[in-house]
Amino acid sequence: MIFSASGAPSRTGTVSSRPPLNELQDKARWMALLMLAVGIHVLESALPGLGPWFKPGLANIVTLVALVMLGPWQALSLSVARVLVGAMFIGTLFTPTFIMSLSGALAAALMMLFAYRVIPGISLIGVSLLGALAHMLVQFFTVEALFIQQTALFYLLPPFLLVAALTGWLNGVAASYIVERLQPDEAIESGLAQGAAPGATHG
Amino acid sequence: MNSRPATPRPRKRLRTRLSGTWADRVLMLLVLSAIAFGWLHIRQLAGGGEAMVDIYRGQTLLAEYPLHAEAVVHFSAQGDIGISEIVIADGNVAISDSPCTGRKCILSGHKHRIGDMLVCLPNRILVAIRGDAQAFDAMLE
């Protein structure tokens, strides 16, 4: 495993008040993923990208990885923490940009938890697709509710959603590749990594 | 962690990786058709007629100009954090200056198609190009 702490000594004779190693390891992984997500978030805000309003949403890949490796609530808290810490670095804390990021990230995370749990046969690609769409939609509604109260704003929605669908799909591909590489071999062999190996059953 | 020797993972082709499961594809198809449908619907609503430029601050209409006018229009829109300068010239509209930090509205460049919009979120300024057909007005109500 990539995230395993080197030389963790507490195999025998642990003090009972100390939290179990598994728990600590998960926390360390969460923190490592958070650092990664914040890094991508900040990098992305500096990218010129596809146009002033489009972002590829790469930081969402980390949320997807957390969703599979750590669990739903860790993924949700990760995406919120990423937006918070990222905003501190970019200097947009509590500005409209921040509110947009936060609403979008929350919506995407919730949507992805839901999709991952509920929709049968879905892989990380579909999960990411739905997350990206939820992100975009909720941002539009946030703008409409808080900043520019014009229904005509929704006329912009189709092209934005189209780009979101494409980037969402590609991010999903990236995420499932990463998850596949991070999972231990046994997990893949015993079929635990359901979402991680989309093409395996019918490829 | 892995005590056993690493078995070589089966390598997947790029196409397999990109294509997703059936559920993914069905989802994508649904999404794309919804987008296409919405797009056509909006095209219809936005209508034809003479292109007009509407400038809003939040909910209030600040000004209205024809897009294709002889004279160049410079409009200073007072927003929440300052004044956004809007220029209408040669059938194009652009935001030339704005007090926001992101400058996304200025970077959006020139717009000329009906249905196009320029948005300055921090300043709460919206510049929308619409046709003067009835349908669009009805949507705005």
Short mmCIF file of C-alpha atoms in Angstrom, two decimals:
data_model
loop_
_atom_site.label_atom_id
_atom_site.label_comp_id
_atom_site.label_asym_id
_atom_site.label_seq_id
_atom_site.Cartn_x
_atom_site.Cartn_y
_atom_site.Cartn_z
CA MET A 1 0.00 0.00 0.00
CA ILE A 2 1.17 3.41 -0.81
CA PHE A 3 -0.08 5.13 2.28
CA SER A 4 1.14 2.61 4.88
CA ALA A 5 3.19 4.22 7.60
CA SER A 6 6.73 2.94 7.48
CA GLY A 7 7.74 0.93 10.53
CA ALA A 8 4.55 1.25 12.54
CA PRO A 9 5.65 -0.43 15.78
CA SER A 10 2.44 -0.98 17.72
CA ARG A 11 1.81 -4.58 16.73
CA THR A 12 2.11 -5.99 20.23
CA GLY A 13 1.71 -4.51 23.67
CA THR A 14 -0.38 -1.52 22.71
CA VAL A 15 -1.77 0.63 25.47
CA SER A 16 -5.51 0.11 25.47
CA SER A 17 -6.34 3.81 25.45
CA ARG A 18 -4.52 4.30 22.21
CA PRO A 19 -6.72 4.19 19.12
CA PRO A 20 -6.28 1.09 16.99
CA LEU A 21 -3.77 1.23 14.19
CA ASN A 22 -6.40 0.82 11.49
CA GLU A 23 -8.15 3.94 12.62
CA LEU A 24 -4.95 5.96 12.67
CA GLN A 25 -4.01 4.65 9.28
CA ASP A 26 -7.34 5.74 7.86
CA LYS A 27 -6.86 9.17 9.38
CA ALA A 28 -3.41 9.42 7.89
CA ARG A 29 -4.79 8.41 4.52
CA TRP A 30 -7.55 10.97 4.84
CA MET A 31 -5.00 13.65 5.57
CA ALA A 32 -2.77 12.56 2.69
CA LEU A 33 -5.73 12.66 0.32
CA LEU A 34 -6.72 16.06 1.68
CA MET A 35 -3.26 17.44 0.96
CA LEU A 36 -3.47 16.04 -2.54
CA ALA A 37 -6.95 17.48 -3.07
CA VAL A 38 -5.96 20.91 -1.79
CA GLY A 39 -2.94 20.90 -4.05
CA ILE A 40 -5.05 20.05 -7.09
CA HIS A 41 -7.71 22.56 -6.06
CA VAL A 42 -5.19 25.39 -5.85
CA LEU A 43 -3.46 24.36 -9.06
CA GLU A 44 -6.78 24.21 -10.84
CA SER A 45 -7.78 27.69 -9.76
CA ALA A 46 -4.63 28.96 -11.46
CA LEU A 47 -5.22 27.08 -14.70
CA PRO A 48 -6.43 29.06 -17.67
CA GLY A 49 -8.32 25.97 -18.76
CA LEU A 50 -11.21 25.84 -21.18
CA GLY A 51 -12.45 29.36 -20.52
CA PRO A 52 -12.99 31.61 -17.58
CA TRP A 53 -15.91 29.68 -16.10
CA PHE A 54 -14.86 26.11 -16.81
CA LYS A 55 -12.74 24.00 -14.54
CA PRO A 56 -11.94 20.36 -15.20
CA GLY A 57 -12.83 19.39 -11.62
CA LEU A 58 -9.73 17.29 -11.11
CA ALA A 59 -9.94 17.66 -7.34
CA ASN A 60 -13.06 15.55 -7.51
CA ILE A 61 -10.91 12.57 -8.48
CA VAL A 62 -9.55 12.61 -4.94
CA THR A 63 -13.08 12.60 -3.52
CA LEU A 64 -13.82 9.54 -5.65
CA VAL A 65 -10.70 7.79 -4.44
CA ALA A 66 -11.66 8.58 -0.84
CA LEU A 67 -15.16 7.29 -1.48
CA VAL A 68 -13.84 3.89 -2.44
CA MET A 69 -10.85 3.64 -0.10
CA LEU A 70 -12.17 5.29 3.07
CA GLY A 71 -15.95 5.44 2.87
CA PRO A 72 -18.79 7.85 2.19
CA TRP A 73 -18.53 10.19 5.16
CA GLN A 74 -14.80 10.52 4.84
CA ALA A 75 -15.27 11.44 1.19
CA LEU A 76 -17.87 14.06 2.07
CA SER A 77 -15.77 15.62 4.81
CA LEU A 78 -12.76 15.49 2.53
CA SER A 79 -14.42 17.50 -0.19
CA VAL A 80 -15.70 20.13 2.27
CA ALA A 81 -12.30 20.38 3.96
CA ARG A 82 -10.64 20.65 0.56
CA VAL A 83 -12.75 23.66 -0.39
CA LEU A 84 -12.14 25.32 2.99
CA VAL A 85 -8.39 24.81 3.07
CA GLY A 86 -8.07 25.51 -0.65
CA ALA A 87 -9.91 28.82 -0.26
CA MET A 88 -7.44 29.85 2.41
CA PHE A 89 -4.59 29.27 -0.01
CA ILE A 90 -6.25 30.99 -2.96
CA GLY A 91 -7.54 33.83 -0.79
CA THR A 92 -11.19 33.46 -1.70
CA LEU A 93 -12.55 32.48 1.71
CA PHE A 94 -16.19 33.63 2.10
CA THR A 95 -16.26 35.31 -1.30
CA PRO A 96 -18.78 34.37 -4.01
CA THR A 97 -16.18 32.07 -5.54
CA PHE A 98 -15.91 30.23 -2.25
CA ILE A 99 -19.67 29.90 -1.87
CA MET A 100 -19.87 28.50 -5.39
CA SER A 101 -17.07 26.02 -4.73
CA LEU A 102 -18.59 24.89 -1.48
CA SER A 103 -22.12 24.42 -2.78
CA GLY A 104 -20.83 22.61 -5.83
CA ALA A 105 -18.49 20.36 -3.90
CA LEU A 106 -21.15 19.47 -1.34
CA ALA A 107 -23.70 18.70 -4.04
CA ALA A 108 -21.22 16.62 -6.00
CA ALA A 109 -20.14 14.66 -2.93
CA LEU A 110 -23.71 13.92 -1.82
CA MET A 111 -24.71 12.94 -5.34
CA MET A 112 -21.72 10.64 -5.65
CA LEU A 113 -22.42 8.95 -2.29
CA PHE A 114 -25.97 8.38 -3.41
CA ALA A 115 -25.05 7.09 -6.87
CA TYR A 116 -22.31 4.82 -5.54
CA ARG A 117 -24.69 3.26 -3.02
CA VAL A 118 -27.88 3.04 -5.00
CA ILE A 119 -27.41 2.70 -8.74
CA PRO A 120 -26.69 -0.90 -9.72
CA GLY A 121 -23.85 -1.69 -12.10
CA ILE A 122 -22.44 1.81 -11.93
CA SER A 123 -18.69 2.29 -11.94
CA LEU A 124 -16.69 5.25 -10.74
CA ILE A 125 -17.14 6.73 -14.20
CA GLY A 126 -20.90 7.03 -13.85
CA VAL A 127 -20.51 8.21 -10.26
CA SER A 128 -18.14 10.93 -11.39
CA LEU A 129 -20.42 11.89 -14.27
CA LEU A 130 -23.37 12.41 -11.94
CA GLY A 131 -21.16 14.26 -9.47
CA ALA A 132 -19.98 16.69 -12.12
CA LEU A 133 -23.54 17.36 -13.29
CA ALA A 134 -24.76 17.90 -9.73
CA HIS A 135 -21.86 20.28 -9.16
CA MET A 136 -22.76 22.36 -12.19
CA LEU A 137 -26.51 22.37 -11.58
CA VAL A 138 -26.26 23.36 -7.94
CA GLN A 139 -23.82 26.12 -8.79
CA PHE A 140 -26.32 27.55 -11.24
CA PHE A 141 -29.07 27.43 -8.65
CA THR A 142 -26.77 29.05 -6.10
CA VAL A 143 -25.95 31.88 -8.47
CA GLU A 144 -29.60 32.33 -9.30
CA ALA A 145 -30.59 32.37 -5.64
CA LEU A 146 -27.82 34.54 -4.23
CA PHE A 147 -26.30 36.75 -6.88
CA ILE A 148 -28.15 37.16 -10.14
CA GLN A 149 -31.87 36.59 -9.88
CA GLN A 150 -32.51 36.07 -13.57
CA THR A 151 -34.15 32.95 -14.94
CA ALA A 152 -32.46 33.69 -18.24
CA LEU A 153 -29.26 32.51 -16.59
CA PHE A 154 -30.43 28.96 -17.09
CA TYR A 155 -30.14 29.50 -20.83
CA LEU A 156 -26.43 28.99 -20.31
CA LEU A 157 -26.98 25.62 -18.72
CA PRO A 158 -26.79 23.21 -21.72
CA PRO A 159 -23.24 24.02 -22.89
CA PHE A 160 -21.99 24.09 -19.31
CA LEU A 161 -23.63 20.74 -18.58
CA LEU A 162 -22.15 19.27 -21.74
CA VAL A 163 -18.64 20.19 -20.65
CA ALA A 164 -19.40 18.91 -17.15
CA ALA A 165 -20.52 15.57 -18.57
CA LEU A 166 -17.31 15.19 -20.57
CA THR A 167 -14.95 16.21 -17.78
CA GLY A 168 -16.95 14.12 -15.31
CA TRP A 169 -16.55 11.04 -17.48
CA LEU A 170 -12.81 11.56 -17.94
CA ASN A 171 -12.30 12.20 -14.23
CA GLY A 172 -14.12 8.97 -13.54
CA VAL A 173 -11.77 7.11 -15.86
CA ALA A 174 -8.81 8.63 -14.05
CA ALA A 175 -10.28 7.83 -10.64
CA SER A 176 -11.00 4.19 -11.44
CA TYR A 177 -7.45 3.81 -12.78
CA ILE A 178 -6.01 5.30 -9.61
CA VAL A 179 -8.22 3.25 -7.31
CA GLU A 180 -7.28 0.09 -9.18
CA ARG A 181 -3.62 0.87 -8.64
CA LEU A 182 -4.07 1.68 -4.94
CA GLN A 183 -6.12 -1.37 -4.01
CA PRO A 184 -4.21 -4.36 -2.71
CA ASP A 185 -4.15 -7.29 -5.12
CA GLU A 186 -6.38 -9.44 -2.92
CA ALA A 187 -9.16 -6.91 -3.02
CA ILE A 188 -9.27 -7.02 -6.78
CA GLU A 189 -9.06 -10.78 -6.93
CA SER A 190 -11.86 -11.30 -4.45
CA GLY A 191 -14.01 -8.78 -6.26
CA LEU A 192 -14.10 -6.27 -3.42
CA ALA A 193 -13.14 -3.48 -5.74
CA GLN A 194 -16.39 -3.50 -7.62
CA GLY A 195 -16.25 0.04 -8.80
CA ALA A 196 -12.58 -0.13 -9.52
CA ALA A 197 -12.59 -2.57 -12.36
CA PRO A 198 -15.41 -1.58 -14.68
CA GLY A 199 -14.31 -3.42 -17.77
CA ALA A 200 -13.27 -6.62 -16.03
CA THR A 201 -16.57 -8.47 -16.26
CA HIS A 202 -17.38 -7.90 -19.86
CA GLY A 203 -14.21 -6.57 -21.37
CA MET B 1 2.04 -4.44 3.42
CA ASN B 2 1.91 -6.86 0.55
CA SER B 3 3.92 -9.84 1.68
CA ARG B 4 3.14 -11.91 -1.38
CA PRO B 5 5.04 -11.22 -4.54
CA ALA B 6 3.24 -8.73 -6.72
CA THR B 7 1.41 -10.56 -9.45
CA PRO B 8 1.32 -8.62 -12.69
CA ARG B 9 -2.08 -7.01 -13.04
CA PRO B 10 -3.90 -7.60 -16.28
CA ARG B 11 -3.32 -4.50 -18.36
CA LYS B 12 -6.39 -2.95 -19.84
CA ARG B 13 -6.60 -1.18 -23.11
CA LEU B 14 -7.32 2.49 -23.09
CA ARG B 15 -10.61 1.88 -24.86
CA THR B 16 -11.82 -0.47 -22.15
CA ARG B 17 -10.90 2.07 -19.54
CA LEU B 18 -12.66 4.88 -21.34
CA SER B 19 -15.86 3.07 -22.12
CA GLY B 20 -17.27 2.40 -18.64
CA THR B 21 -19.96 -0.12 -17.69
CA TRP B 22 -23.36 -0.42 -19.30
CA ALA B 23 -24.92 1.53 -16.47
CA ASP B 24 -22.44 4.35 -17.10
CA ARG B 25 -23.21 4.43 -20.79
CA VAL B 26 -26.96 4.44 -20.24
CA LEU B 27 -26.53 7.32 -17.80
CA MET B 28 -24.39 9.25 -20.26
CA LEU B 29 -26.94 8.68 -23.01
CA LEU B 30 -29.75 9.96 -20.79
CA VAL B 31 -27.72 12.99 -19.80
CA LEU B 32 -26.73 13.84 -23.35
CA SER B 33 -30.27 13.55 -24.65
CA ALA B 34 -31.54 15.72 -21.81
CA ILE B 35 -28.92 18.34 -22.65
CA ALA B 36 -29.76 18.21 -26.37
CA PHE B 37 -33.46 18.52 -25.65
CA GLY B 38 -32.90 21.43 -23.28
CA TRP B 39 -30.65 23.15 -25.77
CA LEU B 40 -33.17 22.93 -28.60
CA HIS B 41 -35.92 24.11 -26.29
CA ILE B 42 -33.88 27.13 -25.25
CA ARG B 43 -32.97 27.94 -28.84
CA GLN B 44 -36.68 28.09 -29.59
CA LEU B 45 -37.44 30.25 -26.58
CA ALA B 46 -34.64 32.69 -27.17
CA GLY B 47 -36.24 33.38 -30.53
CA GLY B 48 -35.20 35.57 -33.38
CA GLY B 49 -35.81 39.21 -34.05
CA GLU B 50 -33.47 42.04 -33.36
CA ALA B 51 -30.76 41.27 -30.85
CA MET B 52 -31.03 43.35 -27.70
CA VAL B 53 -28.54 43.71 -24.87
CA ASP B 54 -29.99 43.73 -21.37
CA ILE B 55 -27.87 44.80 -18.43
CA TYR B 56 -28.99 43.67 -15.00
CA ARG B 57 -27.81 44.19 -11.48
CA GLY B 58 -29.32 41.35 -9.50
CA GLN B 59 -32.99 41.56 -10.32
CA THR B 60 -33.13 45.10 -11.63
CA LEU B 61 -32.79 45.99 -15.28
CA LEU B 62 -30.27 48.80 -15.55
CA ALA B 63 -30.26 49.37 -19.28
CA GLU B 64 -31.32 47.99 -22.62
CA TYR B 65 -29.54 48.61 -25.93
CA PRO B 66 -29.82 47.19 -29.43
CA LEU B 67 -26.77 45.05 -30.17
CA HIS B 68 -26.35 46.34 -33.70
CA ALA B 69 -26.34 50.09 -33.24
CA GLU B 70 -24.43 52.65 -35.26
CA ALA B 71 -22.82 54.35 -32.32
CA VAL B 72 -20.53 52.67 -29.84
CA VAL B 73 -22.17 52.35 -26.43
CA HIS B 74 -20.18 52.69 -23.22
CA PHE B 75 -22.24 51.84 -20.17
CA SER B 76 -21.04 52.05 -16.58
CA ALA B 77 -23.00 49.57 -14.53
CA GLN B 78 -22.98 50.26 -10.80
CA GLY B 79 -22.81 46.89 -9.08
CA ASP B 80 -22.32 45.66 -5.52
CA ILE B 81 -18.60 46.34 -5.31
CA GLY B 82 -18.04 48.98 -7.96
CA ILE B 83 -18.54 49.92 -11.57
CA SER B 84 -18.36 47.46 -14.45
CA GLU B 85 -17.67 49.06 -17.81
CA ILE B 86 -19.67 47.54 -20.63
CA VAL B 87 -18.91 48.24 -24.28
CA ILE B 88 -21.26 47.53 -27.17
CA ALA B 89 -19.64 47.99 -30.57
CA ASP B 90 -19.77 46.34 -34.00
CA GLY B 91 -22.47 43.90 -32.96
CA ASN B 92 -20.42 42.68 -30.02
CA VAL B 93 -20.76 43.23 -26.31
CA ALA B 94 -17.95 42.93 -23.79
CA ILE B 95 -17.10 43.89 -20.23
CA SER B 96 -13.97 46.00 -20.52
CA ASP B 97 -13.36 46.73 -16.87
CA SER B 98 -14.69 45.42 -13.58
CA PRO B 99 -13.72 45.73 -9.92
CA CYS B 100 -13.81 41.99 -9.29
CA THR B 101 -10.70 39.98 -8.45
CA GLY B 102 -11.31 36.98 -10.69
CA ARG B 103 -11.76 38.99 -13.90
CA LYS B 104 -13.74 36.14 -15.36
CA CYS B 105 -16.24 38.55 -16.86
CA ILE B 106 -13.51 40.38 -18.77
CA LEU B 107 -11.84 37.14 -19.80
CA SER B 108 -15.15 35.94 -21.23
CA GLY B 109 -14.44 38.26 -24.15
CA HIS B 110 -16.89 39.47 -26.75
CA LYS B 111 -20.37 38.00 -27.15
CA HIS B 112 -22.65 38.39 -30.14
CA ARG B 113 -25.11 35.47 -30.31
CA ILE B 114 -28.64 35.58 -28.96
CA GLY B 115 -28.66 33.69 -25.67
CA ASP B 116 -25.07 34.57 -24.84
CA MET B 117 -24.34 36.12 -21.47
CA LEU B 118 -21.61 37.87 -19.58
CA VAL B 119 -21.65 37.49 -15.83
CA CYS B 120 -19.72 39.32 -13.14
CA LEU B 121 -20.62 37.38 -10.04
CA PRO B 122 -18.93 39.48 -7.33
CA ASN B 123 -20.45 42.65 -8.76
CA ARG B 124 -23.78 40.92 -9.47
CA ILE B 125 -23.87 42.21 -13.03
CA LEU B 126 -25.48 40.21 -15.83
CA VAL B 127 -25.27 41.20 -19.48
CA ALA B 128 -27.60 39.11 -21.63
CA ILE B 129 -28.21 39.15 -25.36
CA ARG B 130 -31.78 38.31 -26.26
CA GLY B 131 -33.96 38.43 -29.33
CA ASP B 132 -36.89 40.79 -29.05
CA ALA B 133 -39.37 37.98 -29.67
CA GLN B 134 -42.14 37.63 -27.07
CA ALA B 135 -41.15 34.21 -25.80
CA PHE B 136 -37.98 35.39 -24.13
CA ASP B 137 -39.78 38.14 -22.26
CA ALA B 138 -42.35 35.63 -21.07
CA MET B 139 -39.54 33.46 -19.72
CA LEU B 140 -38.05 36.36 -17.85
CA GLU B 141 -41.26 37.20 -16.01
#
